[in-house]
XYZ file of C-alpha atoms in Angstrom:
768
model
C 8.260 -5.277 -15.857
C 11.390 -3.180 -16.316
C 12.191 -0.997 -19.307
C 15.686 0.426 -19.765
C 15.713 3.768 -21.569
C 19.392 3.637 -22.351
C 21.912 0.800 -22.050
C 22.780 0.367 -18.388
C 26.157 -0.919 -17.273
C 25.994 -4.566 -16.288
C 26.999 -5.350 -12.729
C 27.700 -8.548 -10.857
C 25.454 -7.879 -7.851
C 23.637 -4.605 -8.495
C 20.468 -5.262 -10.463
C 19.909 -8.730 -8.975
C 17.134 -9.705 -6.547
C 18.615 -11.382 -3.444
C 16.522 -12.211 -0.389
C 16.635 -9.397 2.163
C 18.814 -10.034 5.181
C 16.133 -9.207 7.747
C 13.420 -11.209 6.005
C 13.552 -14.390 8.089
C 13.366 -12.564 11.425
C 10.402 -10.526 10.261
C 8.337 -13.352 8.811
C 9.018 -15.609 11.815
C 8.274 -12.918 14.408
C 11.814 -12.876 15.808
C 12.416 -9.213 14.919
C 12.140 -6.901 17.931
C 10.108 -3.705 17.738
C 9.730 -0.892 20.243
C 6.873 -2.543 22.109
C 8.995 -5.670 22.647
C 11.293 -3.979 25.171
C 10.718 -5.316 28.695
C 13.202 -4.448 31.446
C 13.370 -5.429 35.117
C 11.306 -3.109 37.335
C 9.875 -1.276 34.327
C 7.110 1.279 34.862
C 4.439 2.293 32.375
C 3.361 5.794 31.435
C 0.300 7.310 29.818
C -0.228 10.840 28.532
C -3.048 13.243 29.414
C -4.272 15.137 26.361
C -6.177 18.380 26.003
C -9.933 18.237 25.301
C -9.720 21.787 23.914
C -8.434 22.865 20.522
C -7.219 26.229 21.822
C -6.924 27.039 25.503
C -4.653 28.830 27.910
C -3.372 26.576 30.672
C -3.843 28.446 33.943
C -2.623 25.637 36.194
C -2.056 21.887 36.423
C -2.675 20.120 39.772
C -1.180 16.616 39.865
C -1.421 15.998 43.615
C -4.417 13.650 43.500
C -2.840 11.561 40.769
C 0.434 11.364 42.671
C -1.410 10.117 45.770
C -3.057 7.245 43.908
C -1.687 3.797 44.880
C 0.584 2.449 42.165
C 1.461 5.870 40.752
C 5.188 6.535 40.993
C 5.685 9.895 39.239
C 3.965 12.610 37.215
C 5.546 14.935 34.672
C 4.571 18.249 33.077
C 6.388 20.761 30.884
C 7.960 22.198 34.037
C 10.288 19.186 33.993
C 11.793 20.253 30.659
C 14.639 22.713 31.265
C 14.890 23.875 27.641
C 14.354 27.591 27.151
C 16.160 28.409 23.907
C 14.973 28.149 20.306
C 17.713 25.692 19.362
C 17.556 24.633 15.728
C 17.880 20.924 14.979
C 18.209 18.829 11.829
C 14.601 18.483 10.724
C 15.122 17.197 7.181
C 12.080 18.330 5.179
C 9.945 19.898 7.914
C 11.182 22.935 9.850
C 11.212 23.223 13.619
C 13.227 23.910 16.742
C 13.817 22.120 20.012
C 11.694 24.428 22.183
C 8.662 23.944 19.957
C 9.246 20.183 19.914
C 9.212 20.293 23.715
C 6.024 22.354 23.830
C 4.353 19.983 21.399
C 5.449 17.084 23.626
C 4.032 18.592 26.833
C 2.103 21.848 26.458
C 3.511 24.789 28.426
C 1.289 27.874 28.323
C -1.319 26.859 25.769
C -2.988 23.728 24.476
C -3.139 24.190 20.721
C -5.171 21.213 19.481
C -7.470 18.514 20.795
C -5.028 15.788 21.753
C -2.165 18.098 22.703
C -0.217 16.384 25.504
C -0.263 18.289 28.811
C 0.963 15.799 31.440
C 2.233 12.238 31.824
C 1.728 9.732 34.635
C 3.806 6.614 35.219
C 2.717 3.733 37.404
C 3.289 0.077 38.044
C 0.786 -0.821 35.322
C -0.696 0.792 32.241
C -4.198 0.510 33.712
C -3.262 2.387 36.887
C -1.603 5.096 34.806
C -4.746 5.446 32.673
C -6.955 5.785 35.754
C -4.584 8.306 37.321
C -4.902 10.582 34.305
C -8.489 11.247 35.363
C -7.185 12.726 38.651
C -4.932 15.338 37.023
C -6.751 18.663 37.261
C -6.057 21.202 34.527
C -7.544 24.684 34.671
C -8.137 25.777 31.073
C -9.235 29.133 29.693
C -10.919 28.244 26.419
C -10.003 30.419 23.431
C -11.542 30.671 19.933
C -10.818 27.709 17.674
C -8.710 28.497 14.615
C -9.283 25.222 12.807
C -8.291 25.892 9.200
C -5.992 28.108 7.192
C -8.989 30.307 6.373
C -9.680 30.851 10.070
C -5.999 31.478 10.684
C -5.760 34.166 8.003
C -9.047 35.861 8.912
C -8.732 39.535 9.858
C -10.675 41.621 12.355
C -12.266 44.998 11.609
C -8.919 46.738 12.154
C -7.153 44.546 9.606
C -5.242 42.502 12.161
C -5.257 38.716 12.534
C -8.500 37.890 14.347
C -7.101 35.215 16.677
C -3.385 34.562 17.182
C -2.151 31.113 18.166
C 1.273 32.423 19.171
C 1.201 35.916 20.636
C 4.614 36.950 19.308
C 4.791 35.115 15.980
C 5.466 37.169 12.840
C 5.849 36.229 9.192
C 9.282 35.305 7.892
C 9.633 36.118 4.187
C 12.221 34.324 2.079
C 12.892 34.862 -1.602
C 14.864 32.074 -3.239
C 17.524 31.696 -4.308
C 20.025 34.117 -2.748
C 18.050 36.081 -0.143
C 18.196 35.011 3.513
C 14.802 36.534 4.068
C 13.371 39.057 6.495
C 10.959 39.101 9.390
C 7.999 41.286 8.448
C 7.434 42.262 12.077
C 3.670 41.894 11.651
C 1.990 39.550 14.148
C 0.263 36.821 12.214
C -0.595 33.133 11.992
C 1.361 33.069 8.731
C 4.710 31.800 9.974
C 6.533 31.874 6.677
C 6.293 33.003 3.066
C 8.605 31.426 0.503
C 8.812 32.744 -3.055
C 10.425 31.441 -6.242
C 10.631 33.618 -9.321
C 11.940 33.082 -12.840
C 11.383 35.670 -15.589
C 8.350 37.997 -15.571
C 5.134 36.056 -15.114
C 2.850 38.923 -16.173
C 4.796 39.295 -19.411
C 4.471 35.553 -19.924
C 0.706 35.572 -19.533
C 0.477 38.479 -21.960
C 2.384 36.417 -24.534
C 0.165 33.344 -24.061
C -2.781 32.543 -26.320
C -4.636 30.517 -23.663
C -4.579 31.231 -19.924
C -6.553 29.340 -17.289
C -6.637 29.640 -13.511
C -8.099 27.061 -11.111
C -8.305 26.534 -7.348
C -7.682 23.272 -5.495
C -7.912 21.952 -1.959
C -6.589 18.900 -0.159
C -7.351 17.751 3.374
C -5.301 16.605 6.350
C -4.222 12.980 5.872
C -2.211 10.504 7.938
C 0.804 8.481 6.866
C -0.905 5.258 7.929
C 2.046 3.447 9.524
C 0.980 0.282 11.350
C 3.201 0.540 14.443
C 2.219 3.250 16.975
C 4.871 5.460 18.544
C 6.604 3.840 21.524
C 9.649 4.642 23.624
C 11.388 3.166 26.678
C 14.007 5.147 28.599
C 16.387 4.360 31.428
C 18.177 7.208 33.237
C 21.125 5.565 34.951
C 22.702 6.651 38.206
C 25.740 7.921 36.297
C 23.580 10.419 34.423
C 23.511 8.561 31.118
C 20.178 8.049 29.362
C 19.437 5.043 27.176
C 16.405 5.181 24.885
C 14.877 2.261 22.976
C 12.508 3.671 20.390
C 10.716 3.348 17.067
C 12.317 6.019 14.928
C 13.606 6.836 11.476
C 16.442 8.933 12.881
C 18.351 7.762 15.948
C 20.728 10.738 15.898
C 17.785 13.125 15.534
C 16.150 11.598 18.592
C 19.432 11.858 20.475
C 19.755 15.551 19.579
C 16.147 16.364 20.446
C 16.211 14.446 23.713
C 19.489 16.030 24.840
C 18.364 19.538 23.924
C 15.016 19.241 25.678
C 16.526 17.662 28.810
C 19.421 20.107 28.927
C 22.188 17.486 28.884
C 25.049 16.801 26.452
C 24.352 14.505 23.516
C 27.202 12.301 24.743
C 25.017 11.333 27.715
C 22.202 10.023 25.506
C 22.318 6.662 23.773
C 19.504 5.890 21.339
C 18.889 2.290 20.277
C 16.588 2.077 17.240
C 14.312 -0.931 17.165
C 12.838 -2.415 14.010
C 10.278 0.023 12.675
C 6.720 -0.755 11.672
C 6.473 2.031 9.117
C 7.067 5.754 9.345
C 6.884 7.418 5.901
C 8.598 10.516 7.335
C 6.523 10.871 10.502
C 8.925 9.090 12.854
C 11.843 11.489 12.627
C 10.460 13.522 15.529
C 10.321 12.913 19.284
C 6.931 12.689 20.962
C 7.635 10.336 23.858
C 11.384 9.878 24.350
C 12.151 12.871 26.638
C 8.918 12.223 28.560
C 9.976 8.653 29.288
C 13.465 9.875 30.214
C 12.197 12.498 32.676
C 9.943 9.962 34.374
C 12.847 7.515 34.573
C 15.016 10.162 36.230
C 12.274 10.811 38.768
C 11.708 7.136 39.565
C 15.127 5.572 39.043
C 13.498 2.866 36.937
C 13.019 2.245 33.215
C 9.801 3.734 31.880
C 7.886 2.704 28.756
C 5.296 4.940 27.117
C 3.301 3.889 24.057
C 0.526 5.485 22.057
C -2.628 3.613 21.163
C -4.146 4.083 17.713
C -6.422 6.932 18.810
C -3.420 8.759 20.264
C -1.475 8.286 17.033
C -4.219 10.076 15.133
C -4.871 12.909 17.592
C -1.405 13.292 19.120
C 1.110 12.870 16.293
C 1.724 14.621 12.994
C -0.205 14.091 9.742
C 0.518 16.084 6.601
C -0.870 19.446 5.613
C -4.275 20.375 4.350
C -3.735 22.838 1.525
C -5.265 25.489 -0.697
C -3.697 26.158 -4.091
C -4.390 28.497 -6.977
C -2.686 27.506 -10.224
C -2.551 29.720 -13.312
C -0.847 28.658 -16.527
C -0.534 30.082 -20.023
C 0.284 28.355 -23.328
C 0.608 29.175 -27.000
C -1.914 27.688 -29.414
C 0.652 25.069 -30.403
C 0.913 23.906 -26.772
C 4.168 25.643 -25.824
C 4.037 26.542 -22.135
C 4.869 30.180 -21.519
C 4.074 31.048 -17.909
C 2.979 29.505 -14.640
C 1.921 31.003 -11.329
C 1.243 28.955 -8.203
C -0.123 30.295 -4.914
C -0.023 27.773 -2.089
C -1.257 27.796 1.513
C -0.164 24.872 3.667
C -1.442 24.236 7.171
C 1.420 23.634 9.602
C -0.818 22.726 12.527
C -0.054 24.072 15.980
C 3.556 25.108 15.332
C 5.387 26.483 12.275
C 6.870 24.051 9.794
C 4.756 22.699 6.955
C 6.316 21.109 3.842
C 5.254 24.056 1.677
C 8.858 24.481 0.533
C 8.814 21.058 -1.091
C 5.641 21.869 -2.991
C 6.860 25.313 -4.009
C 10.065 23.941 -5.540
C 8.598 20.974 -7.386
C 5.097 21.890 -8.582
C 6.285 23.281 -11.926
C 9.367 21.047 -11.891
C 8.421 18.842 -14.884
C 7.972 21.785 -17.274
C 10.176 24.175 -19.173
C 8.747 27.682 -18.840
C 10.524 31.003 -19.158
C 8.262 32.714 -16.644
C 7.343 31.257 -13.228
C 6.188 32.705 -9.924
C 5.500 30.545 -6.876
C 4.338 31.805 -3.487
C 4.009 29.416 -0.563
C 2.589 30.269 2.869
C 3.204 28.293 6.076
C 0.151 28.834 8.309
C -0.457 27.685 11.897
C -3.875 26.522 13.075
C -5.437 24.449 15.870
C -4.590 21.057 14.445
C -1.848 18.538 15.128
C 1.629 19.815 14.217
C 2.226 18.331 10.774
C 5.164 16.081 9.992
C 6.758 14.754 6.848
C 4.816 12.332 4.677
C 6.578 10.660 1.743
C 7.645 13.425 -0.676
C 6.477 16.092 1.787
C 4.305 18.768 0.218
C 4.781 17.564 -3.333
C 1.659 15.451 -4.060
C -0.523 18.462 -3.238
C 1.381 20.775 -5.589
C 1.335 18.208 -8.395
C -2.416 17.746 -7.894
C -2.990 21.398 -8.792
C -0.468 21.715 -11.619
C -1.192 18.388 -13.315
C -4.944 19.001 -13.329
C -4.398 22.345 -15.065
C -1.983 20.782 -17.561
C -4.603 18.141 -18.377
C -7.174 20.858 -19.038
C -4.718 22.804 -21.201
C -4.070 19.691 -23.286
C -7.766 19.451 -24.039
C -7.979 23.154 -24.949
C -5.081 22.980 -27.438
C -6.244 19.630 -28.835
C -3.263 17.541 -27.765
C -2.901 14.179 -26.072
C -2.081 14.791 -22.370
C 1.203 12.874 -22.538
C 2.225 14.548 -25.799
C 1.724 18.001 -24.264
C 3.931 17.004 -21.358
C 6.591 15.631 -23.689
C 6.505 18.813 -25.751
C 7.314 20.862 -22.637
C 9.467 18.367 -20.749
C 12.438 19.812 -18.885
C 15.924 18.674 -19.724
C 19.366 19.173 -18.252
C 20.110 22.887 -17.910
C 16.506 24.101 -17.839
C 15.643 26.149 -14.759
C 13.698 24.990 -11.734
C 11.310 27.539 -10.160
C 14.130 28.661 -7.829
C 16.384 29.385 -10.797
C 18.711 26.414 -10.270
C 19.462 24.433 -13.463
C 18.176 20.876 -13.684
C 20.655 18.023 -13.504
C 20.566 14.915 -15.695
C 17.449 12.835 -15.161
C 14.993 10.868 -17.238
C 12.019 13.182 -17.600
C 11.754 12.814 -21.361
C 12.752 9.139 -21.353
C 10.086 8.253 -18.799
C 7.358 10.159 -20.633
C 8.321 8.385 -23.848
C 7.944 5.106 -21.979
C 4.454 6.246 -20.920
C 3.527 6.952 -24.539
C 4.763 3.580 -25.774
C 3.592 1.284 -22.971
C 0.867 -1.305 -23.441
C -1.446 0.479 -21.013
C -1.469 3.685 -23.042
C -1.818 1.773 -26.311
C -4.850 -0.226 -25.101
C -8.146 1.653 -25.593
C -10.878 1.795 -22.966
C -13.961 -0.191 -23.886
C -16.545 0.126 -21.118
C -19.140 2.805 -20.275
C -18.356 5.645 -17.850
C -14.641 4.907 -18.043
C -11.807 7.385 -18.156
C -8.042 7.436 -18.326
C -5.914 9.915 -16.451
C -2.208 10.575 -16.528
C 0.057 12.706 -14.394
C 3.744 13.113 -13.706
C 5.629 14.237 -10.631
C 9.047 15.765 -10.055
C 11.057 15.542 -6.859
C 14.329 17.289 -6.133
C 16.414 15.427 -3.570
C 19.444 16.728 -1.766
C 21.023 14.343 0.731
C 22.932 14.401 3.993
C 25.784 12.614 5.744
C 26.039 8.924 6.614
C 28.617 6.652 8.218
C 29.483 2.974 7.822
C 31.911 0.468 9.299
C 32.967 -2.895 7.865
C 34.578 -5.562 10.032
C 36.189 -8.627 8.438
C 35.739 -12.099 9.876
C 38.366 -14.848 9.585
C 36.305 -16.793 7.041
C 36.074 -13.796 4.716
C 32.531 -12.772 5.611
C 31.873 -9.138 6.505
C 29.863 -7.332 9.154
C 28.464 -4.082 7.760
C 27.453 -1.573 10.448
C 25.373 1.525 9.699
C 23.139 3.964 11.554
C 20.452 4.061 8.867
C 17.143 2.683 10.097
C 15.825 0.251 7.505
C 12.296 0.988 6.312
C 12.328 -0.383 2.772
C 15.143 -2.892 2.438
C 18.067 -0.464 2.595
C 20.214 -2.875 4.642
C 20.334 -5.151 1.632
C 20.618 -2.312 -0.910
C 23.674 -0.907 0.865
C 25.192 -4.373 1.353
C 24.787 -5.012 -2.380
C 26.909 -1.952 -3.143
C 29.628 -3.236 -0.811
C 29.418 -6.642 -2.466
C 29.724 -5.040 -5.898
C 32.736 -3.014 -4.810
C 34.499 -6.049 -3.336
C 33.445 -8.600 -5.953
C 31.761 -10.944 -3.472
C 28.251 -12.305 -3.017
C 25.854 -10.249 -0.910
C 25.081 -13.228 1.329
C 28.690 -12.987 2.568
C 27.760 -9.681 4.223
C 25.750 -9.315 7.452
C 24.359 -5.761 7.626
C 23.297 -4.372 11.015
C 21.666 -1.107 12.118
C 23.222 -0.042 15.407
C 22.865 2.619 18.123
C 24.278 6.134 18.406
C 27.308 4.961 20.428
C 28.412 2.399 17.859
C 28.589 4.221 14.521
C 29.450 7.680 13.245
C 26.799 10.383 12.920
C 24.179 9.500 10.352
C 21.240 11.623 9.253
C 17.642 10.452 9.317
C 16.253 7.742 7.083
C 14.196 9.993 4.830
C 14.478 11.994 1.647
C 14.961 8.783 -0.372
C 18.634 9.087 0.525
C 19.745 5.883 2.268
C 20.638 3.634 -0.668
C 22.448 6.646 -2.137
C 24.067 8.379 0.865
C 24.728 5.422 3.149
C 25.754 3.557 0.020
C 28.435 6.205 -0.582
C 29.777 5.748 2.964
C 29.725 1.962 2.624
C 31.466 2.096 -0.767
C 34.152 4.351 0.714
C 34.663 1.916 3.597
C 34.801 -1.011 1.155
C 37.394 0.767 -0.986
C 39.480 1.467 2.122
C 39.196 -2.191 3.109
C 40.193 -3.280 -0.387
C 43.293 -1.083 -0.204
C 44.217 -2.491 3.195
C 43.916 -6.028 1.836
C 46.034 -5.128 -1.185
C 48.794 -3.971 1.153
C 48.545 -7.261 3.082
C 48.911 -9.172 -0.185
C 51.910 -7.047 -1.131
C 53.529 -7.868 2.201
C 52.911 -11.597 1.783
C 54.198 -11.599 -1.808
C 57.047 -9.211 -1.000
C 56.141 -6.785 -3.770
C 55.177 -3.114 -3.939
C 51.504 -2.428 -3.138
C 51.160 -0.627 -6.477
C 51.763 -3.898 -8.331
C 48.796 -5.603 -6.672
C 45.649 -5.553 -8.795
C 42.078 -6.377 -7.860
C 39.130 -7.699 -9.860
C 36.064 -9.804 -9.068
C 37.040 -10.408 -5.458
C 40.586 -11.593 -6.225
C 43.946 -9.873 -5.699
C 46.645 -10.656 -8.250
C 50.201 -9.715 -9.038
C 51.261 -9.910 -12.666
C 54.962 -10.196 -11.911
C 54.618 -13.183 -9.550
C 51.343 -14.655 -10.896
C 50.150 -14.859 -7.289
C 46.411 -14.882 -6.569
C 44.540 -14.466 -3.323
C 40.796 -14.103 -2.676
C 39.258 -11.850 -0.050
C 38.532 -14.939 2.058
C 42.166 -16.036 1.870
C 43.400 -12.595 2.912
C 40.937 -12.609 5.808
C 42.111 -16.052 6.918
C 45.658 -14.732 7.276
C 44.877 -11.291 8.721
C 45.943 -12.059 12.312
C 49.350 -13.153 10.995
C 49.783 -10.160 8.713
C 49.035 -7.207 10.978
C 45.854 -7.956 12.894
C 42.128 -7.292 12.373
C 40.892 -5.745 9.166
C 38.297 -3.040 9.654
C 37.336 0.121 7.799
C 35.092 3.048 8.643
C 34.002 5.943 6.492
C 31.685 8.916 6.654
C 30.378 10.487 3.480
C 28.677 13.791 2.841
C 26.126 13.404 0.081
C 27.045 14.436 -3.422
C 23.326 15.192 -3.863
C 20.793 12.484 -4.604
C 19.480 14.657 -7.415
C 16.167 14.787 -9.278
C 13.665 11.944 -9.592
C 10.733 11.691 -11.981
C 7.627 9.512 -11.645
C 4.320 9.088 -13.434
C 1.004 7.254 -13.467
C -1.554 6.100 -15.983
C -4.821 5.245 -14.240
C -8.111 3.942 -15.666
C -11.342 4.280 -13.703
C -15.001 3.411 -13.994
C -17.417 5.809 -12.293
C -20.930 4.805 -11.294
C -23.104 7.800 -12.297
C -25.839 6.726 -9.860
C -23.649 6.670 -6.740
C -20.433 8.514 -7.636
C -18.363 5.486 -6.660
C -14.980 5.293 -8.386
C -13.446 1.908 -9.234
C -9.817 1.777 -10.353
C -9.692 -0.782 -13.140
C -6.064 -0.440 -14.223
C -2.998 1.352 -12.892
C 0.582 1.616 -14.115
C 3.369 3.367 -12.227
C 6.505 4.739 -13.897
C 9.808 6.011 -12.520
C 13.295 6.979 -13.556
C 15.196 5.085 -10.878
C 18.704 5.687 -12.100
C 20.391 2.314 -11.688
C 18.080 -0.051 -9.808
C 20.158 -1.716 -7.095
C 17.425 -4.229 -6.212
C 14.650 -4.092 -8.843
C 12.101 -5.792 -6.566
C 12.548 -3.075 -3.953
C 12.163 -0.369 -6.591
C 8.941 -1.948 -7.830
C 7.696 -2.331 -4.249
C 8.325 1.338 -3.507
C 6.487 2.308 -6.680
C 3.479 0.190 -5.790
C 3.426 1.276 -2.151
C 3.681 4.960 -2.948
C 1.002 4.676 -5.611
C -1.370 2.948 -3.191
C -0.890 5.704 -0.617
C -1.537 8.344 -3.264
C -4.710 6.587 -4.392
C -6.004 6.436 -0.819
C -5.182 10.103 -0.324
C -7.089 10.964 -3.479
C -10.138 8.751 -2.997
C -11.057 8.390 0.636
C -8.639 9.624 3.280
C -9.024 12.755 5.399
C -9.198 13.917 8.997
C -12.817 14.725 9.784
C -13.076 17.462 12.416
C -15.958 18.800 14.461
C -16.244 22.582 14.644
C -14.535 22.551 18.040
C -11.478 20.761 16.641
C -12.219 17.203 17.751
C -11.195 14.511 15.280
C -14.233 12.358 14.506
C -12.578 9.441 12.702
C -9.545 8.548 14.814
C -9.404 4.815 14.064
C -8.637 2.663 11.067
C -12.309 1.682 11.016
C -13.341 5.267 10.327
C -10.219 6.688 8.686
C -10.691 4.998 5.334
C -7.417 3.664 3.889
C -7.664 1.472 0.791
C -7.389 -2.294 1.137
C -6.550 -4.982 -1.413
C -10.258 -5.125 -2.244
C -10.168 -1.494 -3.425
C -7.243 -1.806 -5.809
C -6.143 -3.572 -8.980
C -2.709 -5.030 -9.513
C -0.299 -2.140 -10.082
C 2.053 -2.590 -13.026
C 5.468 -0.939 -12.929
C 7.728 0.427 -15.650
C 11.232 1.303 -14.489
C 13.322 3.592 -16.678
C 17.030 3.668 -15.852
C 18.917 6.873 -16.620
C 22.072 6.541 -14.475
C 22.819 9.327 -12.013
C 26.346 10.688 -12.614
C 26.612 11.709 -8.966
C 26.852 8.108 -7.754
C 29.498 5.491 -8.656
C 26.787 3.022 -9.664
C 24.249 5.554 -10.972
C 21.673 5.377 -8.156
C 18.792 7.748 -7.484
C 16.305 7.720 -4.625
C 12.999 5.987 -5.356
C 11.070 5.897 -2.075
C 9.065 9.105 -2.380
C 8.443 10.190 -5.967
C 5.800 7.469 -6.633
C 3.290 9.126 -4.277
C 3.378 12.443 -6.161
C 1.377 11.802 -9.378
C -1.523 9.502 -8.286
C -3.681 12.315 -6.844
C -3.758 14.234 -10.109
C -3.873 11.144 -12.339
C -6.995 9.935 -10.547
C -8.579 13.395 -10.709
C -7.920 13.523 -14.452
C -9.268 9.998 -14.967
C -12.524 10.867 -13.206
C -12.895 13.919 -15.412
C -12.433 11.885 -18.585
C -15.013 9.392 -17.319
C -17.625 11.956 -16.269
C -16.836 15.331 -17.840
C -16.698 16.807 -14.318
C -13.644 18.124 -12.496
C -13.692 17.781 -8.708
C -10.946 20.083 -7.463
C -11.173 19.193 -3.791
C -9.931 15.966 -2.226
C -10.932 13.345 -1.305
C -12.783 12.272 -4.443
C -15.343 10.363 -2.413
C -18.585 9.017 -3.894
C -20.431 11.899 -2.245
C -18.101 14.527 -3.719
C -18.258 13.009 -7.204
C -22.031 12.564 -7.105
C -22.582 16.152 -5.946
C -20.411 17.417 -8.802
C -22.374 15.308 -11.297
C -25.671 16.594 -9.931
C -24.487 20.206 -10.111
C -23.566 19.655 -13.752
C -27.002 18.184 -14.477
C -28.678 21.193 -12.851
C -26.613 23.592 -14.968
């Protein structure tokens, strides 16, 4: 169901629910994914991975593997010429090209169990797998630094007990105007970000009620179905072509070129259809490896991960520790908030702690805020982005404390949030004023919805609510439109389609040109065919690539108007356009887009338009959940009996896609909260590296998820769009935590909220 908070402008195409353009190919199996690439003479590669969580690599002997029949080439980090710390576009997770290369094939140290150290290519996958056993690596085992606590542990002299990177020091950055400084102290704390508004100690002194709580979340995986896969062909002319599963073709081009030491112009990346990514497929794991092996062999080389390799050799999101302190007046007015956050980055710097630091207190107006976020390396997989990177963890801590404060001041949890809801002009934790968005409107929708108005009736049941704020920036995109003689259009972009963005962008073109969306054929193309386009991530594609496509459509419309003026022998300024038809008042002439297209070869030749657009800033997004649970006091098992997701979407281009993103994000958040985590042995081995043991929710674990869409148009976009792909995963963790508390009277401040964790908390309460 869709609720409109304020009257939305009515559009011809935007707001309708057409069938997605790629739907038939995907349901019939015709769509081609990375694993579907098969080239003449193709070789197959497999990757050798470290059995140690922390070890110095003394030597790697590949001679026995190279001598095995069927083996054609072997590669190690020595084949990567990169030596500089070249910064690349990493969207929401920091990094540089040298560290990407070292994560791809370890150089001096193996830093987690599963860290790639060598690759073998052969005439078959099975031969390559057998040859891996013949690669001899001489390791010097070092102490395991498995968690942030281990990483921050000090020796008797006050120094970091065990360093992962011998020369790494802490980089301190104070938002919003300071560049930051290197502390010069060797540490596993790679970065410290701080946001400050007002004087937090003064704020706590002014508060009537102050509480402080600690929270933990574990390492979790994005859960995409398609494993990483890449095929590369290094041609005799020095050009490299890569077919890959990625969210960012230009990112992969930049990373591959930097690591291989060749110009980007020599690398062509062809993105295949993608079987999920959720932020984790913006990084290269296999592409330069396949390219190096292709250069050595002169043949195309395919390398694919199996499911175990995806878990142990690619990037999940951070485990975290958070301490949240908040103060309120007796009437519920929030005065001060302090948030201390430690995010595990894994083997190399670059956790999404910045996202959590900016957004944790985002939903609330407070005069005094202090947020400290630490980026800490440890002997786990290098983390990558996961849908609203870093923000679900921060909201888990803040929203649980807000729920407790509501109880202490005697207010309904939603009413307390409404009382302190931010509005345009209020300050974010970094001091930047909020833009227009529907925080208050969405919370009012939560108050008035049927779910909130329906009381719980069963035993051991509880209702939890939470909200989540996400600030979204944006990047650049490009688009090209080519006109066919029958008036249909080919729309070309470089934005990999994960959630229906081909259709969402095409709908904006259709709206601009006054035609039906089925007259447009949208295509995602390679890096040689379209202008530079940033990664599909940050909930930016419908917005940013939409801006580029709208600009191209407007250019095309102007070109067609000039053609009409030439045909009618009038000034171009006298030609008007509405609903897909060009008119001239003085001559009463009319011509549709199809009619102009039919005559284009006689009036100046092909009609085509290209545009690149730098984002005007996707802006803030606000989401919420109301969740009802029943908890079995004998086993601790939690059943979700009702769930409603809310969002301020701005203008919904395709309401079905908005609702689908809300439901999908909510499901991932529920799994994160209830059952998902990486289980490690003390030596750093992952013990649950399959979908049988890594427990993601299925349809049997979930109710139907209702959706309420509030539309507060975004003034930064011609049609009022916002991004909707990520915000829905932010509130479910806290909403479920709060629901369990209201069902049991027990707060479990460490995820996952498994039956064992809930039962232990209940038993501890009984003992007290």
